[in-house]
Amino acid sequence: MISQAMREQVKSNSIIRAMFEEGKRLAAIHGAENVYDFSLGNPSVEPPNEVKKAILEIINEENSMAVHGYMNNSGFEDVRAAIADSLNRRFATHFTAENILMTVGAAGGLNVVFKTLLNPEDEVITFAPFFGEYRNYVRNHQGQLVVVSPNTADFQPNLEELKRKINMKTKAVLINSPNNPTGVVYSEETIMLLADILREKQKEYGSEIYLIADEPYRELAYDQVEVPYLTKYYENTIVGYSFSKSLSLPGERVGYLVIPNQATDFDNLISAANIANRILGFVNAPSLFQRVIAKCLDAQVDLESYNRNRELLYNGLVSFGYECIKPEGAFYLFIKTPLENDVEFCNLAKEKNILIVPGSAFSCPGYARIAYCVNYATIERALPGFKALIHEVKEQGSSNS
Amino acid sequence: MISQAMREQVKSNSIIRAMFEEGKRLAAIHGAENVYDFSLGNPSVEPPNEVKKAILEIINEENSMAVHGYMNNSGFEDVRAAIADSLNRRFATHFTAENILMTVGAAGGLNVVFKTLLNPEDEVITFAPFFGEYRNYVRNHQGQLVVVSPNTADFQPNLEELKRKINMKTKAVLINSPNNPTGVVYSEETIMLLADILREKQKEYGSEIYLIADEPYRELAYDQVEVPYLTKYYENTIVGYSFSKSLSLPGERVGYLVIPNQATDFDNLISAANIANRILGFVNAPSLFQRVIAKCLDAQVDLESYNRNRELLYNGLVSFGYECIKPEGAFYLFIKTPLENDVEFCNLAKEKNILIVPGSAFSCPGYARIAYCVNYATIERALPGFKALIHEVKEQGSSNS
């Protein structure tokens, strides 16, 4: 007798689960090394050495009651101050501990933000393609997710459509750069145009429209591409960050929110976010790992491993005739599927033991996401399958016409 | 421009916050050692040695990608199996890994349960006095908390009133034993009567009524008192547990839910709870500490420290003329305030640098909660203040009459 809403979740979830089971079934038949699982965004690069060092130092030297105990729901004050300092050094911002709220990963942080901001039926606008969980996070707090259709030319956000979709009920615009699933980094030009639109619309409606930046992939940017720090472009910005990818700690659930003093209603925002963190049941970000990340703010995973994967996969796929934007960040590559039906294409890929996710799961049919956070050798072994796949699909297409 | 609901939370929260600030103000004036803070349920006993040993073993010996990485949203399979085995050994139950879902503490677990079960306006019944956060947890998921008034004779639940309050919309009954704030342990007789009522009412309404047992204090029981394991008394039981108190790890946010096979709609319950854990933004219980607690299932904090505090405080207060039930569990003592107005009494206590929480905060006015998870010396030094307080209040009372 679960709730009606969860009954629907269980039903739709079981489709993804079936895919997952299929992967395990294939591995049992063909051997795990002959199944090429590009379906999950699970980091494949080890945490940097600094993490182990930090854990051992804290456990051997610090007081165990303080390390494992309750602190303010916003997190340890010294950890928040260290994060503020680090951001200030890197992005010429002016944050203090007061602007930082430690969260249970970025997912926890986004839920805190939506709990803080949303009245029932308030709208949050995001740009397709987007991480499917956004829909759940907004729904958890009785909001409505409004989706701007994808700009498949370059996967920068479709700002003209955004303008048309903003209305009285728009409480926030949610962006994710470097982007899951496209790997695209939103340019400074995009951000400035976006900020102008939001300022204009705030004036038009006499409302506050918060820009929420979900940034778990901030540190995974290649070719020295710059990822603009959004609080510098728009006052009502809230940044959500996670150490899951930058330090390969996805299981530890540690991240933070940045709420700048310039945001409208700052005092209430920061108090409400602190309370939301508590009453949603997070209570606080895990305490040991708050202390660990404070010692690892200048560390990061070996980006070159992901970069090598990116080059191998991108160059291989393009040489076979696949169309895709070269990703500038994150560890995803988003191909146009040679078959219009992306689900059908992903099923064909599965016959070659290649597991990839249909773009439909990101509200962008006709595409597929390849997560290249895998071993280099997995990509090498999978490439012939990708090549055969596009040839077969094209031959099938021409024999049909 | 925070939401209306959070605006109200910020307003009411600031009263508690003002009390907290008052404590800090008093400490600054009188010295921290002369302020007796009994307001918080923050463990005062160190984690057992096994915790440190387990952390070092895991960090030095296990694969860092596995230790800090994603796992199934329900938690590591081997950890869940170890918990099931431990419960089976201790309580003669028959659980497997499938019955266990690792959560971000008990607070996270309760939110997962309510997300899983509640349709809008569904009712959850609980017994006053109760932990105030229950109201928030139920509200997070659009449910209604229905409160059964306190049975101040012995603080066992008022089952006659429960019967009258169960109706078609009752989805769950939430109990907490050992209890916060009374320290009372619900007897086996109580549990059997409660189970009978729930079975009868399920039949009467043709509905499922889940019994949710919030058990963060299970291991803190004194004088060999037995805390009945509820799944053995009622099929539709869900148990929420936390290691915050048993291992003094409140900051680490690690606990679990037990969902027995006998529960109606088991397959959907377990699938939905797994999904709820993900979509609420918890994603999974922190990974390192899942592995740590699996190595510490036979360990616990030094209970005798809390027991000594209990004896000292209880005997002292009773000798001064305070009325209270001797707590059998947890680390709280719930006194009848010598003034009918509990808020006023707690304000008088503050003038003696004694910080305690009015029973009103637990929906039980006329009482106050004293959290004795403090240093033994703090209790010793505070007792004269408690003595003076009751004498002054009684003198004032007789001079008024």
mmCIF file with all atom_site columns, C-alpha atoms in Angstrom, chain A residues 22-137:
data_model
loop_
_atom_site.group_PDB
_atom_site.id
_atom_site.type_symbol
_atom_site.label_atom_id
_atom_site.label_alt_id
_atom_site.label_comp_id
_atom_site.label_asym_id
_atom_site.label_entity_id
_atom_site.label_seq_id
_atom_site.pdbx_PDB_ins_code
_atom_site.Cartn_x
_atom_site.Cartn_y
_atom_site.Cartn_z
_atom_site.occupancy
_atom_site.B_iso_or_equiv
_atom_site.pdbx_formal_charge
_atom_site.auth_seq_id
_atom_site.auth_comp_id
_atom_site.auth_asym_id
_atom_site.auth_atom_id
_atom_site.pdbx_PDB_model_num
ATOM 1   C CA . GLU A 1 22  ? 20.202 -6.995  -18.794 1.00 0.00 ? 22  GLU A CA 1
ATOM 2   C CA . GLY A 1 23  ? 23.758 -5.703  -18.337 1.00 0.00 ? 23  GLY A CA 1
ATOM 3   C CA . LYS A 1 24  ? 24.364 -8.232  -15.589 1.00 0.00 ? 24  LYS A CA 1
ATOM 4   C CA . ARG A 1 25  ? 22.840 -10.982 -17.741 1.00 0.00 ? 25  ARG A CA 1
ATOM 5   C CA . LEU A 1 26  ? 25.136 -10.080 -20.641 1.00 0.00 ? 26  LEU A CA 1
ATOM 6   C CA . ALA A 1 27  ? 28.171 -10.054 -18.352 1.00 0.00 ? 27  ALA A CA 1
ATOM 7   C CA . ALA A 1 28  ? 27.283 -13.541 -17.134 1.00 0.00 ? 28  ALA A CA 1
ATOM 8   C CA . ILE A 1 29  ? 27.079 -14.848 -20.702 1.00 0.00 ? 29  ILE A CA 1
ATOM 9   C CA . HIS A 1 30  ? 29.952 -13.011 -22.385 1.00 0.00 ? 30  HIS A CA 1
ATOM 10  C CA . GLY A 1 31  ? 32.223 -12.185 -19.414 1.00 0.00 ? 31  GLY A CA 1
ATOM 11  C CA . ALA A 1 32  ? 32.274 -8.780  -17.713 1.00 0.00 ? 32  ALA A CA 1
ATOM 12  C CA . GLU A 1 33  ? 35.267 -7.672  -19.834 1.00 0.00 ? 33  GLU A CA 1
ATOM 13  C CA . ASN A 1 34  ? 33.231 -8.142  -23.000 1.00 0.00 ? 34  ASN A CA 1
ATOM 14  C CA . VAL A 1 35  ? 30.324 -5.988  -21.852 1.00 0.00 ? 35  VAL A CA 1
ATOM 15  C CA . TYR A 1 36  ? 30.863 -2.258  -22.390 1.00 0.00 ? 36  TYR A CA 1
ATOM 16  C CA . ASP A 1 37  ? 28.842 -0.417  -19.799 1.00 0.00 ? 37  ASP A CA 1
ATOM 17  C CA . PHE A 1 38  ? 28.707 3.295   -20.620 1.00 0.00 ? 38  PHE A CA 1
ATOM 18  C CA . SER A 1 39  ? 25.417 3.801   -18.821 1.00 0.00 ? 39  SER A CA 1
ATOM 19  C CA . LEU A 1 40  ? 26.462 5.193   -15.432 1.00 0.00 ? 40  LEU A CA 1
ATOM 20  C CA . GLY A 1 41  ? 28.133 8.393   -14.276 1.00 0.00 ? 41  GLY A CA 1
ATOM 21  C CA . ASN A 1 42  ? 30.190 6.565   -11.672 1.00 0.00 ? 42  ASN A CA 1
ATOM 22  C CA . PRO A 1 43  ? 33.759 7.978   -11.462 1.00 0.00 ? 43  PRO A CA 1
ATOM 23  C CA . SER A 1 44  ? 36.418 5.580   -12.770 1.00 0.00 ? 44  SER A CA 1
ATOM 24  C CA . VAL A 1 45  ? 39.439 7.481   -11.463 1.00 0.00 ? 45  VAL A CA 1
ATOM 25  C CA . GLU A 1 46  ? 40.742 6.934   -7.915  1.00 0.00 ? 46  GLU A CA 1
ATOM 26  C CA . PRO A 1 47  ? 40.380 9.616   -5.251  1.00 0.00 ? 47  PRO A CA 1
ATOM 27  C CA . PRO A 1 48  ? 43.597 11.671  -5.050  1.00 0.00 ? 48  PRO A CA 1
ATOM 28  C CA . ASN A 1 49  ? 46.144 10.615  -2.385  1.00 0.00 ? 49  ASN A CA 1
ATOM 29  C CA . GLU A 1 50  ? 45.271 13.681  -0.335  1.00 0.00 ? 50  GLU A CA 1
ATOM 30  C CA . VAL A 1 51  ? 41.959 12.048  0.646   1.00 0.00 ? 51  VAL A CA 1
ATOM 31  C CA . LYS A 1 52  ? 43.528 9.035   2.344   1.00 0.00 ? 52  LYS A CA 1
ATOM 32  C CA . LYS A 1 53  ? 46.134 11.261  3.985   1.00 0.00 ? 53  LYS A CA 1
ATOM 33  C CA . ALA A 1 54  ? 43.455 13.601  5.303   1.00 0.00 ? 54  ALA A CA 1
ATOM 34  C CA . ILE A 1 55  ? 41.342 10.760  6.719   1.00 0.00 ? 55  ILE A CA 1
ATOM 35  C CA . LEU A 1 56  ? 44.318 9.250   8.545   1.00 0.00 ? 56  LEU A CA 1
ATOM 36  C CA . GLU A 1 57  ? 45.414 12.619  9.944   1.00 0.00 ? 57  GLU A CA 1
ATOM 37  C CA . ILE A 1 58  ? 41.939 13.449  11.228  1.00 0.00 ? 58  ILE A CA 1
ATOM 38  C CA . ILE A 1 59  ? 41.314 10.020  12.722  1.00 0.00 ? 59  ILE A CA 1
ATOM 39  C CA . ASN A 1 60  ? 44.727 9.871   14.393  1.00 0.00 ? 60  ASN A CA 1
ATOM 40  C CA . GLU A 1 61  ? 44.970 13.458  15.564  1.00 0.00 ? 61  GLU A CA 1
ATOM 41  C CA . GLU A 1 62  ? 41.577 15.078  16.070  1.00 0.00 ? 62  GLU A CA 1
ATOM 42  C CA . ASN A 1 63  ? 39.104 14.578  18.907  1.00 0.00 ? 63  ASN A CA 1
ATOM 43  C CA . SER A 1 64  ? 36.693 11.782  17.985  1.00 0.00 ? 64  SER A CA 1
ATOM 44  C CA . MET A 1 65  ? 33.698 13.452  19.663  1.00 0.00 ? 65  MET A CA 1
ATOM 45  C CA . ALA A 1 66  ? 34.211 16.571  17.546  1.00 0.00 ? 66  ALA A CA 1
ATOM 46  C CA . VAL A 1 67  ? 34.964 14.655  14.333  1.00 0.00 ? 67  VAL A CA 1
ATOM 47  C CA . HIS A 1 68  ? 31.870 12.418  14.502  1.00 0.00 ? 68  HIS A CA 1
ATOM 48  C CA . GLY A 1 69  ? 29.542 14.694  16.486  1.00 0.00 ? 69  GLY A CA 1
ATOM 49  C CA . TYR A 1 70  ? 26.752 17.090  15.669  1.00 0.00 ? 70  TYR A CA 1
ATOM 50  C CA . MET A 1 71  ? 27.650 20.576  14.585  1.00 0.00 ? 71  MET A CA 1
ATOM 51  C CA . ASN A 1 72  ? 25.497 23.463  13.355  1.00 0.00 ? 72  ASN A CA 1
ATOM 52  C CA . ASN A 1 73  ? 23.124 22.120  10.676  1.00 0.00 ? 73  ASN A CA 1
ATOM 53  C CA . SER A 1 74  ? 24.979 24.287  8.141   1.00 0.00 ? 74  SER A CA 1
ATOM 54  C CA . GLY A 1 75  ? 28.224 22.448  8.817   1.00 0.00 ? 75  GLY A CA 1
ATOM 55  C CA . PHE A 1 76  ? 31.507 23.014  10.653  1.00 0.00 ? 76  PHE A CA 1
ATOM 56  C CA . GLU A 1 77  ? 32.320 26.726  10.724  1.00 0.00 ? 77  GLU A CA 1
ATOM 57  C CA . ASP A 1 78  ? 36.032 26.202  9.942   1.00 0.00 ? 78  ASP A CA 1
ATOM 58  C CA . VAL A 1 79  ? 35.224 23.975  6.975   1.00 0.00 ? 79  VAL A CA 1
ATOM 59  C CA . ARG A 1 80  ? 32.799 26.537  5.580   1.00 0.00 ? 80  ARG A CA 1
ATOM 60  C CA . ALA A 1 81  ? 35.395 29.290  6.040   1.00 0.00 ? 81  ALA A CA 1
ATOM 61  C CA . ALA A 1 82  ? 38.017 27.187  4.228   1.00 0.00 ? 82  ALA A CA 1
ATOM 62  C CA . ILE A 1 83  ? 35.652 26.662  1.288   1.00 0.00 ? 83  ILE A CA 1
ATOM 63  C CA . ALA A 1 84  ? 34.826 30.383  1.140   1.00 0.00 ? 84  ALA A CA 1
ATOM 64  C CA . ASP A 1 85  ? 38.544 31.243  1.118   1.00 0.00 ? 85  ASP A CA 1
ATOM 65  C CA . SER A 1 86  ? 39.229 28.716  -1.605  1.00 0.00 ? 86  SER A CA 1
ATOM 66  C CA . LEU A 1 87  ? 36.428 30.098  -3.804  1.00 0.00 ? 87  LEU A CA 1
ATOM 67  C CA . ASN A 1 88  ? 37.626 33.653  -3.191  1.00 0.00 ? 88  ASN A CA 1
ATOM 68  C CA . ARG A 1 89  ? 41.166 32.730  -4.263  1.00 0.00 ? 89  ARG A CA 1
ATOM 69  C CA . ARG A 1 90  ? 40.017 30.939  -7.392  1.00 0.00 ? 90  ARG A CA 1
ATOM 70  C CA . PHE A 1 91  ? 37.180 33.167  -8.564  1.00 0.00 ? 91  PHE A CA 1
ATOM 71  C CA . ALA A 1 92  ? 37.851 36.562  -6.971  1.00 0.00 ? 92  ALA A CA 1
ATOM 72  C CA . THR A 1 93  ? 34.605 36.331  -5.015  1.00 0.00 ? 93  THR A CA 1
ATOM 73  C CA . HIS A 1 94  ? 34.053 37.670  -1.480  1.00 0.00 ? 94  HIS A CA 1
ATOM 74  C CA . PHE A 1 95  ? 32.392 34.864  0.447   1.00 0.00 ? 95  PHE A CA 1
ATOM 75  C CA . THR A 1 96  ? 32.635 34.042  4.145   1.00 0.00 ? 96  THR A CA 1
ATOM 76  C CA . ALA A 1 97  ? 31.585 30.960  6.123   1.00 0.00 ? 97  ALA A CA 1
ATOM 77  C CA . GLU A 1 98  ? 28.136 32.525  6.341   1.00 0.00 ? 98  GLU A CA 1
ATOM 78  C CA . ASN A 1 99  ? 27.605 32.080  2.582   1.00 0.00 ? 99  ASN A CA 1
ATOM 79  C CA . ILE A 1 100 ? 28.357 28.339  2.640   1.00 0.00 ? 100 ILE A CA 1
ATOM 80  C CA . LEU A 1 101 ? 26.003 25.549  3.707   1.00 0.00 ? 101 LEU A CA 1
ATOM 81  C CA . MET A 1 102 ? 27.389 22.008  3.728   1.00 0.00 ? 102 MET A CA 1
ATOM 82  C CA . THR A 1 103 ? 25.020 19.496  2.110   1.00 0.00 ? 103 THR A CA 1
ATOM 83  C CA . VAL A 1 104 ? 24.550 15.775  1.541   1.00 0.00 ? 104 VAL A CA 1
ATOM 84  C CA . GLY A 1 105 ? 25.972 15.982  -1.990  1.00 0.00 ? 105 GLY A CA 1
ATOM 85  C CA . ALA A 1 106 ? 24.586 18.176  -4.762  1.00 0.00 ? 106 ALA A CA 1
ATOM 86  C CA . ALA A 1 107 ? 21.339 16.178  -4.757  1.00 0.00 ? 107 ALA A CA 1
ATOM 87  C CA . GLY A 1 108 ? 20.809 17.067  -1.103  1.00 0.00 ? 108 GLY A CA 1
ATOM 88  C CA . GLY A 1 109 ? 21.711 20.670  -1.847  1.00 0.00 ? 109 GLY A CA 1
ATOM 89  C CA . LEU A 1 110 ? 19.168 21.019  -4.648  1.00 0.00 ? 110 LEU A CA 1
ATOM 90  C CA . ASN A 1 111 ? 16.442 19.592  -2.428  1.00 0.00 ? 111 ASN A CA 1
ATOM 91  C CA . VAL A 1 112 ? 17.362 22.115  0.260   1.00 0.00 ? 112 VAL A CA 1
ATOM 92  C CA . VAL A 1 113 ? 17.102 24.938  -2.279  1.00 0.00 ? 113 VAL A CA 1
ATOM 93  C CA . PHE A 1 114 ? 13.731 23.823  -3.600  1.00 0.00 ? 114 PHE A CA 1
ATOM 94  C CA . LYS A 1 115 ? 12.354 23.308  -0.084  1.00 0.00 ? 115 LYS A CA 1
ATOM 95  C CA . THR A 1 116 ? 13.572 26.807  0.755   1.00 0.00 ? 116 THR A CA 1
ATOM 96  C CA . LEU A 1 117 ? 12.111 28.551  -2.280  1.00 0.00 ? 117 LEU A CA 1
ATOM 97  C CA . LEU A 1 118 ? 9.063  26.795  -3.655  1.00 0.00 ? 118 LEU A CA 1
ATOM 98  C CA . ASN A 1 119 ? 5.443  27.460  -2.879  1.00 0.00 ? 119 ASN A CA 1
ATOM 99  C CA . PRO A 1 120 ? 3.051  24.868  -4.309  1.00 0.00 ? 120 PRO A CA 1
ATOM 100 C CA . GLU A 1 121 ? 2.797  25.220  -8.113  1.00 0.00 ? 121 GLU A CA 1
ATOM 101 C CA . ASP A 1 122 ? 5.810  27.520  -8.374  1.00 0.00 ? 122 ASP A CA 1
ATOM 102 C CA . GLU A 1 123 ? 7.705  26.860  -11.574 1.00 0.00 ? 123 GLU A CA 1
ATOM 103 C CA . VAL A 1 124 ? 11.356 25.942  -12.074 1.00 0.00 ? 124 VAL A CA 1
ATOM 104 C CA . ILE A 1 125 ? 12.632 26.195  -15.627 1.00 0.00 ? 125 ILE A CA 1
ATOM 105 C CA . THR A 1 126 ? 15.417 23.998  -16.948 1.00 0.00 ? 126 THR A CA 1
ATOM 106 C CA . PHE A 1 127 ? 16.934 23.310  -20.355 1.00 0.00 ? 127 PHE A CA 1
ATOM 107 C CA . ALA A 1 128 ? 16.746 19.998  -22.191 1.00 0.00 ? 128 ALA A CA 1
ATOM 108 C CA . PRO A 1 129 ? 18.647 17.793  -22.233 1.00 0.00 ? 129 PRO A CA 1
ATOM 109 C CA . PHE A 1 130 ? 18.829 17.580  -18.442 1.00 0.00 ? 130 PHE A CA 1
ATOM 110 C CA . PHE A 1 131 ? 19.499 15.100  -15.611 1.00 0.00 ? 131 PHE A CA 1
ATOM 111 C CA . GLY A 1 132 ? 16.148 13.337  -15.099 1.00 0.00 ? 132 GLY A CA 1
ATOM 112 C CA . GLU A 1 133 ? 16.300 13.587  -11.301 1.00 0.00 ? 133 GLU A CA 1
ATOM 113 C CA . TYR A 1 134 ? 15.600 17.339  -11.525 1.00 0.00 ? 134 TYR A CA 1
ATOM 114 C CA . ARG A 1 135 ? 11.981 16.467  -12.195 1.00 0.00 ? 135 ARG A CA 1
ATOM 115 C CA . ASN A 1 136 ? 11.790 14.468  -8.953  1.00 0.00 ? 136 ASN A CA 1
ATOM 116 C CA . TYR A 1 137 ? 13.586 17.100  -6.892  1.00 0.00 ? 137 TYR A CA 1
#
